[in-house]
Every structure is written in structure tokens, then in C-alpha cells.
mmCIF file of C-alpha atoms and ligand atoms in Angstrom:
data_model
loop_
_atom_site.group_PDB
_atom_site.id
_atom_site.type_symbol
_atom_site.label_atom_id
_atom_site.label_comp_id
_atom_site.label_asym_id
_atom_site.label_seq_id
_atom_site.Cartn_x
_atom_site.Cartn_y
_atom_site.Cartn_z
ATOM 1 C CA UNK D 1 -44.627 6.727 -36.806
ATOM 2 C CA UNK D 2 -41.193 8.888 -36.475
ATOM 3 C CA UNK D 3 -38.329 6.640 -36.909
ATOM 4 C CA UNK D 4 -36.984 7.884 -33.696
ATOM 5 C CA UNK D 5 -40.402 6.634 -31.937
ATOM 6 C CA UNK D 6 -39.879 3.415 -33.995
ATOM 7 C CA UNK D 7 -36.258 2.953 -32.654
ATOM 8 C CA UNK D 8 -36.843 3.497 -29.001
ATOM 9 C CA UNK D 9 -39.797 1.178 -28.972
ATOM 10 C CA UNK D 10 -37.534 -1.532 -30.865
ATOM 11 C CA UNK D 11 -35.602 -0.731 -28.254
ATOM 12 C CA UNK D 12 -38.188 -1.268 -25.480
ATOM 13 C CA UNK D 13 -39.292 -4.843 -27.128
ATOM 14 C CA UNK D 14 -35.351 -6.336 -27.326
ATOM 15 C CA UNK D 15 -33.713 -4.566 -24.194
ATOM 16 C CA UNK D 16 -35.531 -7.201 -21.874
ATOM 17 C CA UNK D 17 -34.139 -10.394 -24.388
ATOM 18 C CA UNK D 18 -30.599 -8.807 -24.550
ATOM 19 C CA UNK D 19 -30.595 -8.482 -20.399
ATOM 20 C CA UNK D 20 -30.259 -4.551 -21.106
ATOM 21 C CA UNK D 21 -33.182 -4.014 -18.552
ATOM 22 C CA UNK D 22 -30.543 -3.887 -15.751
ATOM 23 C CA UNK D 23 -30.180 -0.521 -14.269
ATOM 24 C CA UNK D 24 -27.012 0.700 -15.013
ATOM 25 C CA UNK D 25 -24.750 0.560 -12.243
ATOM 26 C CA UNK D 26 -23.412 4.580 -11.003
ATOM 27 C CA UNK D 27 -19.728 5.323 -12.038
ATOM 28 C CA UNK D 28 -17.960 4.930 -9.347
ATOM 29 C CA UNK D 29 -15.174 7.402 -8.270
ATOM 30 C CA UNK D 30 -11.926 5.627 -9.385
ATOM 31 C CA UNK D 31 -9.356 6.528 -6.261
ATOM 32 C CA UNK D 32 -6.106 5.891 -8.585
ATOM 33 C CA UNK D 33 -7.892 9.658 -10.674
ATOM 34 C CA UNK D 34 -7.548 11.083 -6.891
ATOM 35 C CA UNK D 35 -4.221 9.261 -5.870
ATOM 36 C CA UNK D 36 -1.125 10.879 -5.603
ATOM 37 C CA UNK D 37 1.074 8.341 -6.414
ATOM 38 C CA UNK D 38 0.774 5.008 -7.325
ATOM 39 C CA UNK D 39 2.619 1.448 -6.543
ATOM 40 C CA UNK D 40 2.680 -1.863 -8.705
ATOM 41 C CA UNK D 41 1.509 -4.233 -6.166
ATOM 42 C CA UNK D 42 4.448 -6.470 -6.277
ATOM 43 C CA UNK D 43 2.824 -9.834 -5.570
ATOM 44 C CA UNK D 44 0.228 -8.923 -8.674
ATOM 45 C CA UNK D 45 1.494 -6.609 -11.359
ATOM 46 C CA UNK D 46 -2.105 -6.338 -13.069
ATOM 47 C CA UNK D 47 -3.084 -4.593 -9.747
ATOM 48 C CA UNK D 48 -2.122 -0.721 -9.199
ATOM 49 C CA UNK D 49 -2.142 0.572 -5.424
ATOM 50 C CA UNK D 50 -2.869 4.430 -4.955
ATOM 51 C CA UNK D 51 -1.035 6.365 -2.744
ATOM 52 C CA UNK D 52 -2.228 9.221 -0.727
ATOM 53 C CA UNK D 53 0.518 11.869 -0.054
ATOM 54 C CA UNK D 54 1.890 10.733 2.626
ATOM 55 C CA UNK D 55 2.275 7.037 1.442
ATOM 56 C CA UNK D 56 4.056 9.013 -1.393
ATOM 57 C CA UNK D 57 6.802 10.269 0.673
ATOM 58 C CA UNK D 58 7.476 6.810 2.051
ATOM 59 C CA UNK D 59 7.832 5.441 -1.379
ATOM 60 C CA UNK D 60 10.429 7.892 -2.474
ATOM 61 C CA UNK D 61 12.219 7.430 0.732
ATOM 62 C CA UNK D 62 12.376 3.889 0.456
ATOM 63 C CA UNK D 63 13.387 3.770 -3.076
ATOM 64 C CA UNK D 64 16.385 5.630 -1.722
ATOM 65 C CA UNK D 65 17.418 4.216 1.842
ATOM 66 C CA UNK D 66 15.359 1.154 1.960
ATOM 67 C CA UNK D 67 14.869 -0.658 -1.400
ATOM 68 C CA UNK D 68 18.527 -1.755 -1.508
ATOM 69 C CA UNK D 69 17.417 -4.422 1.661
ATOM 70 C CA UNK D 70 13.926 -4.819 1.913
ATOM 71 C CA UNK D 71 13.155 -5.380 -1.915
ATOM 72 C CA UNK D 72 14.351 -7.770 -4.197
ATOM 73 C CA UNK D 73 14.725 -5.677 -7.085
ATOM 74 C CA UNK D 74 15.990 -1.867 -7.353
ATOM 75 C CA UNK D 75 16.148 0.948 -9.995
ATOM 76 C CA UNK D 76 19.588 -0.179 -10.382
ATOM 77 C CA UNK D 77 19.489 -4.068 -10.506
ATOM 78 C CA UNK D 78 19.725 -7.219 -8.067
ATOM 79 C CA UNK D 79 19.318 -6.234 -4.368
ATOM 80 C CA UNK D 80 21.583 -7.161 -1.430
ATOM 81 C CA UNK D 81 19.123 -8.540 0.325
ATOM 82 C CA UNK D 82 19.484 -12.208 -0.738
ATOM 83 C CA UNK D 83 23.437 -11.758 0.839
ATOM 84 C CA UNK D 84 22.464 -10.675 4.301
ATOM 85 C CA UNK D 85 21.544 -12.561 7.441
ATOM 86 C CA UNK D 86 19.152 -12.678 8.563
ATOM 87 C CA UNK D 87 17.243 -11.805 5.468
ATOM 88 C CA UNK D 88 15.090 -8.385 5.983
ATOM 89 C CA UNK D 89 11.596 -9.212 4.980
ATOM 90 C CA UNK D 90 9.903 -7.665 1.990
ATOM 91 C CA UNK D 91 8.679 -4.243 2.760
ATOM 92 C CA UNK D 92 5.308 -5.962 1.508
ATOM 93 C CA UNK D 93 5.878 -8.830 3.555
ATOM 94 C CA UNK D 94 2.772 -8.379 5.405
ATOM 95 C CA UNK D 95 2.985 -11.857 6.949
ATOM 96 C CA UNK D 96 5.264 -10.406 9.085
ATOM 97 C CA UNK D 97 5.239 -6.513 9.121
ATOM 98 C CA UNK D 98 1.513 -6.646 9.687
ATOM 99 C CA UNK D 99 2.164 -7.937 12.863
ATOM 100 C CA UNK D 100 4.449 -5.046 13.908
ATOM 101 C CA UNK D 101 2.662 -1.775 15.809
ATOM 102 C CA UNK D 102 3.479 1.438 13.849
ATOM 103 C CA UNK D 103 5.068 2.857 17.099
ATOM 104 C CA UNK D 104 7.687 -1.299 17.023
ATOM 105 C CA UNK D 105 8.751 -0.100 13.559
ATOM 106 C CA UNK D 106 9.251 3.369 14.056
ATOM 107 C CA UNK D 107 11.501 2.404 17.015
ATOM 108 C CA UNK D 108 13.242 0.218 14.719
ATOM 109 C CA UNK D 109 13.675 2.260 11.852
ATOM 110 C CA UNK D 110 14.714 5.656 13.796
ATOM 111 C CA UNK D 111 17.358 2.907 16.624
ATOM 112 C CA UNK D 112 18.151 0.819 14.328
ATOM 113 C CA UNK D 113 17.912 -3.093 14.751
ATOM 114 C CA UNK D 114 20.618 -3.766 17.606
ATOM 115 C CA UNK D 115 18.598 -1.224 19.717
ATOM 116 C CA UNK D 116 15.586 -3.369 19.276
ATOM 117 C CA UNK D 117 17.627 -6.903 20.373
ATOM 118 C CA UNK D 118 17.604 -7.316 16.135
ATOM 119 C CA UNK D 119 20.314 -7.468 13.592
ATOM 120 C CA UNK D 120 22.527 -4.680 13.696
ATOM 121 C CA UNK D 121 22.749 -4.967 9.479
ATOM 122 C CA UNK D 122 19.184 -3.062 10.061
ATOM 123 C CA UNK D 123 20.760 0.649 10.354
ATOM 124 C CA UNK D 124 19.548 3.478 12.827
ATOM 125 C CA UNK D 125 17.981 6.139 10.667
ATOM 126 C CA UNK D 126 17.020 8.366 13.799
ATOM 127 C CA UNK D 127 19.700 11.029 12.352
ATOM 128 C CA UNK D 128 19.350 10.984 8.996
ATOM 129 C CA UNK D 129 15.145 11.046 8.713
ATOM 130 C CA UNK D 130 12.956 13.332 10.614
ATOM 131 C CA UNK D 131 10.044 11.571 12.607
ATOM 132 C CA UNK D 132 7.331 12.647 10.372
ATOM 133 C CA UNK D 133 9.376 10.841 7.254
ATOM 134 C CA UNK D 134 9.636 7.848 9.074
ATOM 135 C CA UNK D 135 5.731 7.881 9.550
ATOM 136 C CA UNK D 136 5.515 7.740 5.749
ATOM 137 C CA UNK D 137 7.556 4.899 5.476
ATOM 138 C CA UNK D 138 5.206 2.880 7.725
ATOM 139 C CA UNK D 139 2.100 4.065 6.279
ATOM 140 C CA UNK D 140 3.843 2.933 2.710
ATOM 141 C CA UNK D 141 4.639 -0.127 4.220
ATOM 142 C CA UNK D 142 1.163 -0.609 5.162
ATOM 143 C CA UNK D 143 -0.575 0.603 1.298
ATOM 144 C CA UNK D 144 1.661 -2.222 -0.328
ATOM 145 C CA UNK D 145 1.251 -5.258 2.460
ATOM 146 C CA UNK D 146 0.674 -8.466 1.145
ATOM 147 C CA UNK D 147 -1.789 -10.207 3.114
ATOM 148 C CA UNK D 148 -3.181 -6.916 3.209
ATOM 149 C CA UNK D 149 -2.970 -4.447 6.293
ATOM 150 C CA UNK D 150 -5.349 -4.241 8.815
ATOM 151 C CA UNK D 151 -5.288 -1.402 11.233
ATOM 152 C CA UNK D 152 -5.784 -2.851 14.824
ATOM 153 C CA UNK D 153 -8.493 -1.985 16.620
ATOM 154 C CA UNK D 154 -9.218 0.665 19.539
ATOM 155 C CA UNK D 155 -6.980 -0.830 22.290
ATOM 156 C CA UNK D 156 -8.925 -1.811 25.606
ATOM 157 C CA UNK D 157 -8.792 0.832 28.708
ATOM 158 C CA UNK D 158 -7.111 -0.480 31.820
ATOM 159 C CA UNK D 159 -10.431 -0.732 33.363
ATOM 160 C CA UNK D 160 -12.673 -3.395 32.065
ATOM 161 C CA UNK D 161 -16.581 -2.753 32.002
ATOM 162 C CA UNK D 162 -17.068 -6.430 33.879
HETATM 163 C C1 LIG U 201 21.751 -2.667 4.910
HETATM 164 C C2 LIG U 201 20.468 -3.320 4.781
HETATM 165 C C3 LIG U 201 19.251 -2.636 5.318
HETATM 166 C C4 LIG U 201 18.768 -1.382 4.992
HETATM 167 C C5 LIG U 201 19.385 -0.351 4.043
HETATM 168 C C6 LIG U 201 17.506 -1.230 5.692
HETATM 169 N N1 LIG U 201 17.244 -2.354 6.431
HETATM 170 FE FE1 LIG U 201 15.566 -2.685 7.544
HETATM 171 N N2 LIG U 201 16.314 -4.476 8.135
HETATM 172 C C7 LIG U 201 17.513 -5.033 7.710
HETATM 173 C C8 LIG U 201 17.687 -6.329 8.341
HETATM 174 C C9 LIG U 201 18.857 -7.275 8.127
HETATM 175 C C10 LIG U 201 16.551 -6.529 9.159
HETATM 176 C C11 LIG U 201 16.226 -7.777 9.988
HETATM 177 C C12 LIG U 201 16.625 -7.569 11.418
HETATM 178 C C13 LIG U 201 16.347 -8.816 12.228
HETATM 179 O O1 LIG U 201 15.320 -9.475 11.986
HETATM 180 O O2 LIG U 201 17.152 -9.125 13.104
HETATM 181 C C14 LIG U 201 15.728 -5.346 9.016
HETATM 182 C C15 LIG U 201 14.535 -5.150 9.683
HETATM 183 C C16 LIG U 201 13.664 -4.116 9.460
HETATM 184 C C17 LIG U 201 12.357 -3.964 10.072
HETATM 185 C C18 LIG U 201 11.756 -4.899 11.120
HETATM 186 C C19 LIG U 201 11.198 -6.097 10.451
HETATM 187 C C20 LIG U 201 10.605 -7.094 11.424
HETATM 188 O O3 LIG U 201 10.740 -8.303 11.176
HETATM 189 O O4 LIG U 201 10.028 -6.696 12.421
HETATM 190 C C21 LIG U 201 11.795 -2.850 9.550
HETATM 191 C C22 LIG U 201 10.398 -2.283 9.859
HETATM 192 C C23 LIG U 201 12.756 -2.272 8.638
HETATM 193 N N3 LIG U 201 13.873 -3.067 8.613
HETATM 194 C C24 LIG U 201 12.541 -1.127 7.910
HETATM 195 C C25 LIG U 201 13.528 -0.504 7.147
HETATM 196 C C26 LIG U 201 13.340 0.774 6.501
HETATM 197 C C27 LIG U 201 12.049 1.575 6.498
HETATM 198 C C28 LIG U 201 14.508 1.085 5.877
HETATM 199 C C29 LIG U 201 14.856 2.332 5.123
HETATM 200 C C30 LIG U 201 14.735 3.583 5.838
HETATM 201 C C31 LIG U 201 15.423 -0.039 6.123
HETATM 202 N N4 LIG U 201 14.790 -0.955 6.893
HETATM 203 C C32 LIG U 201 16.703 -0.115 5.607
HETATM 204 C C33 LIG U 201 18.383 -4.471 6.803
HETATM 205 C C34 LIG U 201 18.277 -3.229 6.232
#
């Protein structure tokens, strides 16, 4: 017998005792290969959060305007946000921001909070950031919520079937 025939068939006889029978499982795709950017998910540091490009945008934008407020740490030490009132929630705070329609915190983020009956320490961005920049900053918002995000579902017609 070939030694090669002799291995395989060695093979065949331990494989089952070893639990090697299993059919291995298909690679599957990993999304932080096809990610643009990634995010440390702050409430888990083991756990890396891909970013499409858009979400991308959002995350450089709020590590510029935002981070100083609505994070507790920044590129450049301690935040602020432990010195204002009301304290801004975490831009992961998804407790509270998942509540929020995209369309509630663009209005808040382009007027500002005292627009919005809110804190006027939240500043009007309207002027500074186009529309589609504050999109990205919501859609980051959303890729980094903790309880995670979950978009809301087709909203009823005025007319109901019964
Ligand atoms: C100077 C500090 C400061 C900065 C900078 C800041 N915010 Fe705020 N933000 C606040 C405060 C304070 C509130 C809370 C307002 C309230 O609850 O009355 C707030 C509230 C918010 C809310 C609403 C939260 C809720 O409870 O509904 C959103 C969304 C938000 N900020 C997004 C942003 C984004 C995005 C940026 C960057 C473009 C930003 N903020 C920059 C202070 C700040």
C-alpha cells in the first residue's frame, strides 16, 4: 500500500473519534476586510465596529466638533462633558439616542438645542456643516449605539386597512 493511501485511510478510521467528521463550516466574508473605517466599540474594546463610508465621515466629524461633549474621552484628554448641564449623552448612548428619529437629531444638530426647547450648550451647526455631513453623523451615531440601533419600521399610511 502507498503511504499516501495508508495516511488518508488512517485518516478515515480517527477523523470520526477526533469529531473531525464535521463539515467544515464556509469562510465567511469578514465585513471589517470590506469596511472603510473602523470604531472601538466603546462599551467593549475586544469588539471592532466597521464603518461604511458614510459612517466614516461622521466619525471624523465628530472627532472634531462633537467628541469634546458627547464623549468622555478625546484625542487630547478629559472631555467637558462631565462640567456641563445637563450632561449630553454619549454619542453611543443608545438608551437614549435610539429613541430619537434621524430627521429629531438632524433638527437638533443643524438648530441647535434651544431651537428644539433643549439646552442651548448644544450648538446650532446648520452653518458650519452641510446637510449631507450631518447625515453621517447620525448614521455614525447609529454604527456605535449601545443597546444597539434598530431602524424603525415602515411607518403606517394615514389610512388603515380595517
Ligand atoms: C459644547 C458642548 C456640545 C457640543 C460641542 C456638541 N453638543 Fe450635542 N448636546 C450638548 C448638550 C448639553 C446636549 C443636551 C441638550 C439637552 O438635553 O437639553 C446635547 C444634545 C445633543 C443631541 C440630542 C440628544 C438627545 O437627548 O436627544 C444630539 C443628537 C447631539 N447633541 C449631537 C451633537 C453632535 C452631532 C455634535 C457635533 C456636531 C454635538 N452634539 C456637539 C452639548 C454639545
Amino acid at each position: 500500500m502507498k503511504f499516501r493511501r495508508w495516511i488518508s485511510l488512517l485518516l478515515m478510521t480517527i477523523a470520526p473519534i477526533s469529531g473531525c467528521r464535521k463539515h467544515a463550516e464556509a469562510p465567511k466574508p469578514d465585513s471589517l476586510l470590506s469596511a472603510y473605517d473602523t470604531e472601538t466599540d466603546w462599551t467593549d474594546a475586544q469588539k471592532i465596529i466597521p464603518l461604511s463610508y458614510q459612517q466614516s465621515q461622521g466619525k471624523r466629524i465628530f472627532y472634531q466638533q462633537c467628541v469634546w461633549c458627547h464623549a468622555d474621552a478625546t484625542p487630547a484628554g478629559p472631555s467637558n462633558r462631565s462640567n456641563l448641564t445637563p450632561v449630553p449623552p454619549l454619542l453611543n448612548d443608545g438608551a437614549t439616542l435610539n429613541a430619537e428619529s434621524d430627521e429629531f437629531m438632524l433638527n437638533i444638530i443643524t438648530l441647535g438645542g434651544s431651537a428644539l426647547g433643549k439646552s442651548a450648550m448644544m450648538p446650532p451647526y446648520g452653518k458650519m456643516l452641510s446637510t449631507e455631513e450631518i447625515r453621517s453623523l447620525i448614521v455614525f451615531a447609529r454604527a456605535v449605539a449601545q443597546p444597539p440601533y434598530q431602524p424603525p419600521g415602515r411607518p403606517a399610511s394615514q389610512y388603515s386597512a380595517k
